[in-house]
């Protein structure tokens, strides 16, 4: 499409591929960092709702109840528990997504030797490549993040299981292991490979989700740019730099919806696998697998279980994804 990100203009010598890559890393990092600060409490809510699907007792009735209970029992620090890792992950994820997506477009254009625009199929390949790269970066970070986000749930369950007749003291959050302690524990018990527990789910979510995310953003941007008029028939093709802020926000919001709905069950399985040890003490016998956990979720709650937390995720993805593309497009328009 003519509205493709300006990365492809590097082929015409307007800027070096290396410089384009640096800009994508910088713009994507800023966009990812700012959006993550906004969305983290909703992500924590999503993980806790996903993690309780296989529990005998459902602690939370829904997203509002989860956010309310977390606020009442843990305060603002509880809502932002585990933020540093996903903040770092968001920086890496968006930098990798935008850079790989644009660099693969350049590579495809070089291979085909065709001037002009790439097809939507070729753009989908580039998007899937970007999501694949991001998935390998994200899995270890999300593993530790998910473990931290359910620590209070696990501690509360163990405390109540004691069946003491004495009043139970509040949980001292200072005694809960931090990210470095969790990494050391995973390495000690599972080795380096253990850090990539849930990689299948992350790969499916990121590769497929990136196709939906970038594809929807590009498609909506194309529709919006068609409404623009140019002063001359010889004017250069319009690009996302020509979108108004509200248009970037609208296209980004639509992309966020598509990304989360497309492969949400894969994320549910991933979160369940990554929190199994904390909430259910692991399993005797063979280790849980992606497919086995998928079947267990389906048998326990059906489609509702696979989409536990989807509502709050989509609700936060609308403004969050809009923020990402508004920030990225603004930075690209200003400094690109």
Coordinates of C-alpha atoms in Angstrom, one line a residue:
X1 CA 0.0 0.0 0.0
X2 CA 1.2 3.5 -0.7
X3 CA 0.7 4.3 3.0
X4 CA 3.4 1.8 4.1
X5 CA 5.8 2.9 6.8
X6 CA 8.6 5.1 5.5
X7 CA 11.1 2.2 6.0
X8 CA 10.6 1.2 2.4
X9 CA 11.7 4.6 1.3
X10 CA 15.2 3.6 2.3
X11 CA 15.3 1.5 -0.9
X12 CA 15.1 4.7 -2.9
X13 CA 18.2 6.0 -1.1
X14 CA 16.3 8.5 1.1
X15 CA 18.0 7.2 4.2
X16 CA 20.2 4.3 5.1
X17 CA 18.8 1.0 6.3
X18 CA 20.9 1.2 9.4
X19 CA 19.6 4.7 10.3
X20 CA 16.0 3.5 9.6
X21 CA 16.6 0.7 12.0
X22 CA 17.9 3.0 14.8
X23 CA 14.9 5.2 14.4
X24 CA 12.5 2.3 14.6
X25 CA 14.2 1.1 17.8
X26 CA 14.1 4.5 19.4
X27 CA 10.5 5.4 18.3
X28 CA 9.2 1.9 19.2
X29 CA 10.9 2.0 22.6
X30 CA 9.4 5.3 23.6
X31 CA 5.9 4.2 22.5
X32 CA 6.1 0.9 24.3
X33 CA 7.4 2.4 27.5
X34 CA 4.7 5.0 27.8
X35 CA 1.9 2.7 26.9
X36 CA 3.0 0.0 29.4
X37 CA 2.8 2.4 32.3
X38 CA -0.8 3.1 31.5
X39 CA -1.9 -0.5 30.9
X40 CA 0.0 -2.4 33.6
X41 CA -2.8 -2.6 36.2
X42 CA -5.1 -4.0 33.5
X43 CA -2.5 -6.6 32.5
X44 CA -2.1 -7.7 36.1
X45 CA -5.9 -8.1 36.3
X46 CA -5.8 -10.2 33.1
X47 CA -3.1 -12.5 34.3
X48 CA -4.8 -13.1 37.7
X49 CA -8.1 -13.9 35.9
X50 CA -6.4 -16.3 33.6
X51 CA -4.4 -17.9 36.4
X52 CA -7.5 -18.8 38.5
X53 CA -9.4 -20.7 35.7
X54 CA -8.1 -24.1 36.9
X55 CA -8.5 -23.2 40.6
X56 CA -11.2 -24.9 42.7
X57 CA -12.2 -21.6 44.3
X58 CA -12.5 -18.6 42.1
X59 CA -11.2 -15.6 44.0
X60 CA -12.3 -12.9 41.6
X61 CA -15.8 -12.6 40.0
X62 CA -14.5 -10.5 37.1
X63 CA -12.1 -7.7 36.1
X64 CA -13.8 -5.0 38.2
X65 CA -13.8 -7.2 41.2
X66 CA -10.1 -8.2 40.6
X67 CA -9.0 -4.5 40.3
X68 CA -11.1 -3.6 43.4
X69 CA -9.8 -6.4 45.6
X70 CA -6.2 -5.7 44.5
X71 CA -6.6 -2.0 45.3
X72 CA -8.1 -2.7 48.7
X73 CA -5.6 -5.4 49.8
X74 CA -2.4 -4.3 48.0
X75 CA -2.9 -0.6 47.2
X76 CA -1.2 1.2 44.3
X77 CA 1.9 -0.9 44.7
X78 CA -0.1 -4.0 44.2
X79 CA -1.6 -2.7 40.9
X80 CA 1.9 -2.0 39.6
X81 CA 3.4 -5.2 41.0
X82 CA 6.1 -6.5 38.7
X83 CA 6.1 -3.4 36.5
X84 CA 9.9 -3.0 35.9
X85 CA 10.1 -6.3 33.9
X86 CA 7.1 -5.7 31.6
X87 CA 8.3 -2.0 31.2
X88 CA 11.6 -3.3 30.0
X89 CA 9.9 -5.9 27.9
X90 CA 7.6 -3.3 26.3
X91 CA 10.6 -1.3 25.2
X92 CA 12.3 -4.4 23.7
X93 CA 9.0 -5.7 22.2
X94 CA 8.0 -2.6 20.3
X95 CA 11.6 -1.8 19.3
X96 CA 11.9 -5.4 17.9
X97 CA 8.4 -5.3 16.3
X98 CA 8.8 -2.0 14.4
X99 CA 12.4 -2.6 13.4
X100 CA 12.0 -6.2 12.2
X101 CA 8.7 -5.4 10.4
X102 CA 10.3 -2.5 8.5
X103 CA 13.6 -4.2 7.8
X104 CA 11.8 -7.3 6.5
X105 CA 9.8 -5.1 4.2
X106 CA 13.0 -3.7 2.8
X107 CA 14.4 -7.2 2.4
X108 CA 11.3 -8.5 0.6
X109 CA 11.4 -5.5 -1.7
X110 CA 15.0 -6.2 -2.5
X111 CA 14.3 -9.8 -3.2
X112 CA 11.3 -9.2 -5.5
X113 CA 13.0 -6.3 -7.3
X114 CA 9.7 -4.6 -7.7
X115 CA 9.3 -0.9 -7.3
X116 CA 6.3 0.5 -5.5
X117 CA 4.2 -1.1 -2.8
X118 CA 4.2 -4.6 -1.2
X119 CA 1.2 -6.7 -1.2
X120 CA -0.8 -7.3 2.0
X121 CA 0.5 -10.9 2.0
X122 CA 4.1 -9.7 1.9
X123 CA 3.4 -7.3 4.7
X124 CA 1.9 -10.1 6.7
X125 CA 5.1 -12.1 6.3
X126 CA 7.1 -9.1 7.6
X127 CA 4.7 -8.7 10.5
X128 CA 4.9 -12.4 11.5
X129 CA 8.6 -12.1 11.4
X130 CA 8.5 -9.2 13.7
X131 CA 6.2 -11.0 16.1
X132 CA 8.5 -14.1 16.1
X133 CA 11.5 -12.1 17.0
X134 CA 9.6 -10.3 19.8
X135 CA 8.3 -13.7 21.2
X136 CA 11.8 -15.0 22.0
X137 CA 12.6 -11.7 23.8
X138 CA 9.3 -11.6 25.7
X139 CA 8.9 -15.1 27.1
X140 CA 11.5 -15.0 29.9
X141 CA 10.3 -11.5 30.9
X142 CA 6.7 -12.5 30.9
X143 CA 7.4 -15.7 32.8
X144 CA 8.9 -13.7 35.7
X145 CA 6.2 -11.0 35.4
X146 CA 3.4 -13.5 35.6
X147 CA 5.0 -15.2 38.6
X148 CA 5.2 -11.9 40.4
X149 CA 1.7 -10.9 39.5
X150 CA 0.2 -14.0 41.3
X151 CA 2.5 -14.0 44.3
X152 CA -0.1 -12.4 46.6
X153 CA -2.7 -14.9 45.3
X154 CA -0.4 -17.8 46.1
X155 CA 0.6 -16.5 49.5
X156 CA -3.0 -15.8 50.5
X157 CA -4.0 -19.4 49.4
X158 CA -1.3 -20.9 51.5
X159 CA -2.2 -18.7 54.5
X160 CA -5.8 -19.7 54.4
X161 CA -4.9 -23.4 53.9
X162 CA -3.3 -23.4 57.4
X163 CA -6.8 -23.4 58.9
X164 CA -5.5 -21.6 62.0
X165 CA -8.1 -20.6 64.6
X166 CA -5.9 -17.5 65.4
X167 CA -6.3 -14.2 63.5
X168 CA -4.1 -14.4 60.4
X169 CA -1.5 -11.7 60.2
X170 CA -1.2 -9.6 57.0
X171 CA 1.2 -10.9 54.3
X172 CA 4.5 -9.1 54.4
X173 CA 5.3 -8.2 50.8
X174 CA 8.9 -7.7 51.6
X175 CA 9.3 -11.4 52.1
X176 CA 8.1 -12.2 48.6
X177 CA 10.9 -13.0 46.1
X178 CA 11.9 -10.3 43.6
X179 CA 12.6 -10.8 39.9
X180 CA 16.3 -11.7 40.4
X181 CA 15.4 -14.3 43.0
X182 CA 12.8 -15.8 40.7
X183 CA 15.2 -15.9 37.8
X184 CA 17.8 -17.7 40.0
X185 CA 15.2 -20.2 41.2
X186 CA 14.1 -21.0 37.6
X187 CA 17.7 -21.5 36.5
X188 CA 18.4 -23.7 39.6
X189 CA 15.4 -26.0 39.0
X190 CA 14.9 -25.9 35.3
X191 CA 18.0 -24.5 33.7
X192 CA 18.2 -21.9 31.0
X193 CA 15.4 -23.7 29.0
X194 CA 13.1 -23.1 31.9
X195 CA 13.1 -19.3 31.2
X196 CA 11.3 -20.0 28.0
X197 CA 8.4 -21.9 29.6
X198 CA 5.3 -20.8 27.6
X199 CA 7.2 -20.0 24.4
X200 CA 4.7 -21.8 22.2
X201 CA 1.9 -19.5 23.5
X202 CA 4.0 -16.4 23.2
X203 CA 5.0 -17.3 19.7
X204 CA 1.5 -17.9 18.5
X205 CA 0.2 -14.7 20.2
X206 CA 3.0 -12.5 18.9
X207 CA 3.5 -13.9 15.4
X208 CA -0.3 -14.1 14.6
X209 CA -1.1 -11.1 16.7
X210 CA 1.5 -8.9 14.8
X211 CA -0.1 -9.8 11.5
X212 CA -3.5 -8.7 12.9
X213 CA -2.0 -5.6 14.6
X214 CA 0.0 -4.2 11.7
X215 CA -2.4 -5.4 9.1
X216 CA -5.4 -3.7 10.8
X217 CA -3.4 -0.5 11.4
X218 CA -2.3 -0.4 7.7
X219 CA -5.7 -1.2 6.4
X220 CA -7.5 1.4 8.5
X221 CA -4.8 4.0 7.8
X222 CA -5.3 3.3 4.1
X223 CA -9.1 3.9 4.3
X224 CA -8.5 7.2 6.2
X225 CA -5.8 8.4 3.8
X226 CA -8.2 7.9 0.9
X227 CA -10.3 10.6 2.4
X228 CA -7.5 13.1 2.1
X229 CA -7.2 15.3 -1.0
X230 CA -4.0 16.4 -2.6
X231 CA -3.3 19.7 -4.3
X232 CA -1.7 18.1 -7.3
X233 CA -2.1 14.8 -9.2
X234 CA 1.7 14.6 -9.2
X235 CA 2.0 14.9 -5.4
X236 CA 3.9 12.1 -3.7
X237 CA 1.8 9.2 -2.2
X238 CA 0.4 9.8 1.2
X239 CA 2.0 8.0 4.2
X240 CA 1.1 7.6 7.9
X241 CA 3.0 10.8 8.5
X242 CA 0.0 12.5 6.8
X243 CA -2.5 11.1 9.3
X244 CA -4.0 13.4 11.8
X245 CA -3.4 12.5 15.5
X246 CA -7.0 11.3 15.8
X247 CA -6.6 9.2 12.7
X248 CA -3.5 7.5 14.1
X249 CA -5.3 6.9 17.3
X250 CA -8.3 5.4 15.5
X251 CA -6.2 3.1 13.4
X252 CA -4.1 2.1 16.4
X253 CA -7.2 1.4 18.5
X254 CA -8.6 -0.9 15.8
X255 CA -5.3 -2.7 15.7
X256 CA -5.3 -3.3 19.4
X257 CA -8.7 -4.9 19.3
X258 CA -7.7 -7.2 16.4
X259 CA -4.4 -8.2 18.1
X260 CA -6.0 -9.3 21.3
X261 CA -9.0 -11.0 19.9
X262 CA -7.1 -12.9 17.3
X263 CA -5.1 -15.3 19.4
X264 CA -6.1 -14.6 23.0
X265 CA -6.5 -18.3 24.0
X266 CA -2.8 -18.8 23.3
X267 CA -2.0 -16.1 25.9
X268 CA -4.4 -17.8 28.4
X269 CA -2.6 -21.1 28.0
X270 CA 0.8 -19.4 28.4
X271 CA -0.2 -17.6 31.6
X272 CA -1.6 -20.7 33.0
X273 CA 1.6 -22.7 32.3
X274 CA 3.8 -19.9 33.7
X275 CA 1.8 -19.7 37.0
X276 CA 1.2 -23.4 37.6
X277 CA 4.0 -23.9 40.1
X278 CA 2.9 -20.9 42.2
X279 CA -0.8 -21.6 42.3
X280 CA -1.1 -25.4 42.0
X281 CA 2.4 -26.5 43.1
X282 CA 3.2 -28.1 39.8
X283 CA 2.0 -31.5 38.8
X284 CA 3.2 -35.0 39.6
X285 CA 4.3 -37.0 36.5
X286 CA 5.0 -35.5 33.1
X287 CA 5.3 -31.7 32.8
X288 CA 2.3 -29.8 31.5
X289 CA 2.3 -29.0 27.8
X290 CA 0.8 -26.3 25.7
X291 CA -1.8 -28.6 24.2
X292 CA -2.5 -30.4 27.5
X293 CA -3.1 -27.1 29.3
X294 CA -5.4 -25.9 26.4
X295 CA -7.5 -29.0 26.8
X296 CA -7.6 -28.6 30.6
X297 CA -8.8 -25.0 30.2
X298 CA -11.4 -26.1 27.7
X299 CA -12.7 -28.9 29.9
X300 CA -12.8 -26.6 32.9
X301 CA -14.6 -23.6 31.5
X302 CA -14.9 -24.0 27.8
X303 CA -14.5 -20.9 25.5
X304 CA -15.1 -18.7 28.6
X305 CA -12.0 -20.1 30.3
X306 CA -9.9 -19.6 27.2
X307 CA -11.0 -16.0 27.0
X308 CA -10.8 -15.2 30.7
X309 CA -9.6 -11.7 31.1
X310 CA -10.2 -10.8 27.4
X311 CA -12.7 -8.1 28.1
X312 CA -10.4 -6.0 30.3
X313 CA -7.5 -6.7 27.9
X314 CA -9.4 -5.4 24.9
X315 CA -10.6 -2.4 27.0
X316 CA -7.1 -1.4 27.9
X317 CA -5.7 -2.3 24.4
X318 CA -7.9 0.3 22.7
X319 CA -6.2 3.3 24.4
X320 CA -2.9 1.6 24.8
X321 CA -2.5 0.6 21.1
X322 CA -3.8 4.0 20.1
X323 CA -1.0 5.6 22.2
X324 CA 1.6 3.4 20.7
X325 CA 0.8 4.4 17.1
X326 CA 0.1 8.1 17.9
X327 CA 3.5 8.3 19.6
X328 CA 5.3 6.3 16.9
X329 CA 3.7 8.2 14.0
X330 CA 4.3 11.6 15.7
X331 CA 8.0 10.8 16.4
X332 CA 8.4 9.5 12.8
X333 CA 6.8 12.6 11.4
X334 CA 8.9 14.9 13.6
X335 CA 12.3 13.2 13.5
X336 CA 11.9 10.6 10.7

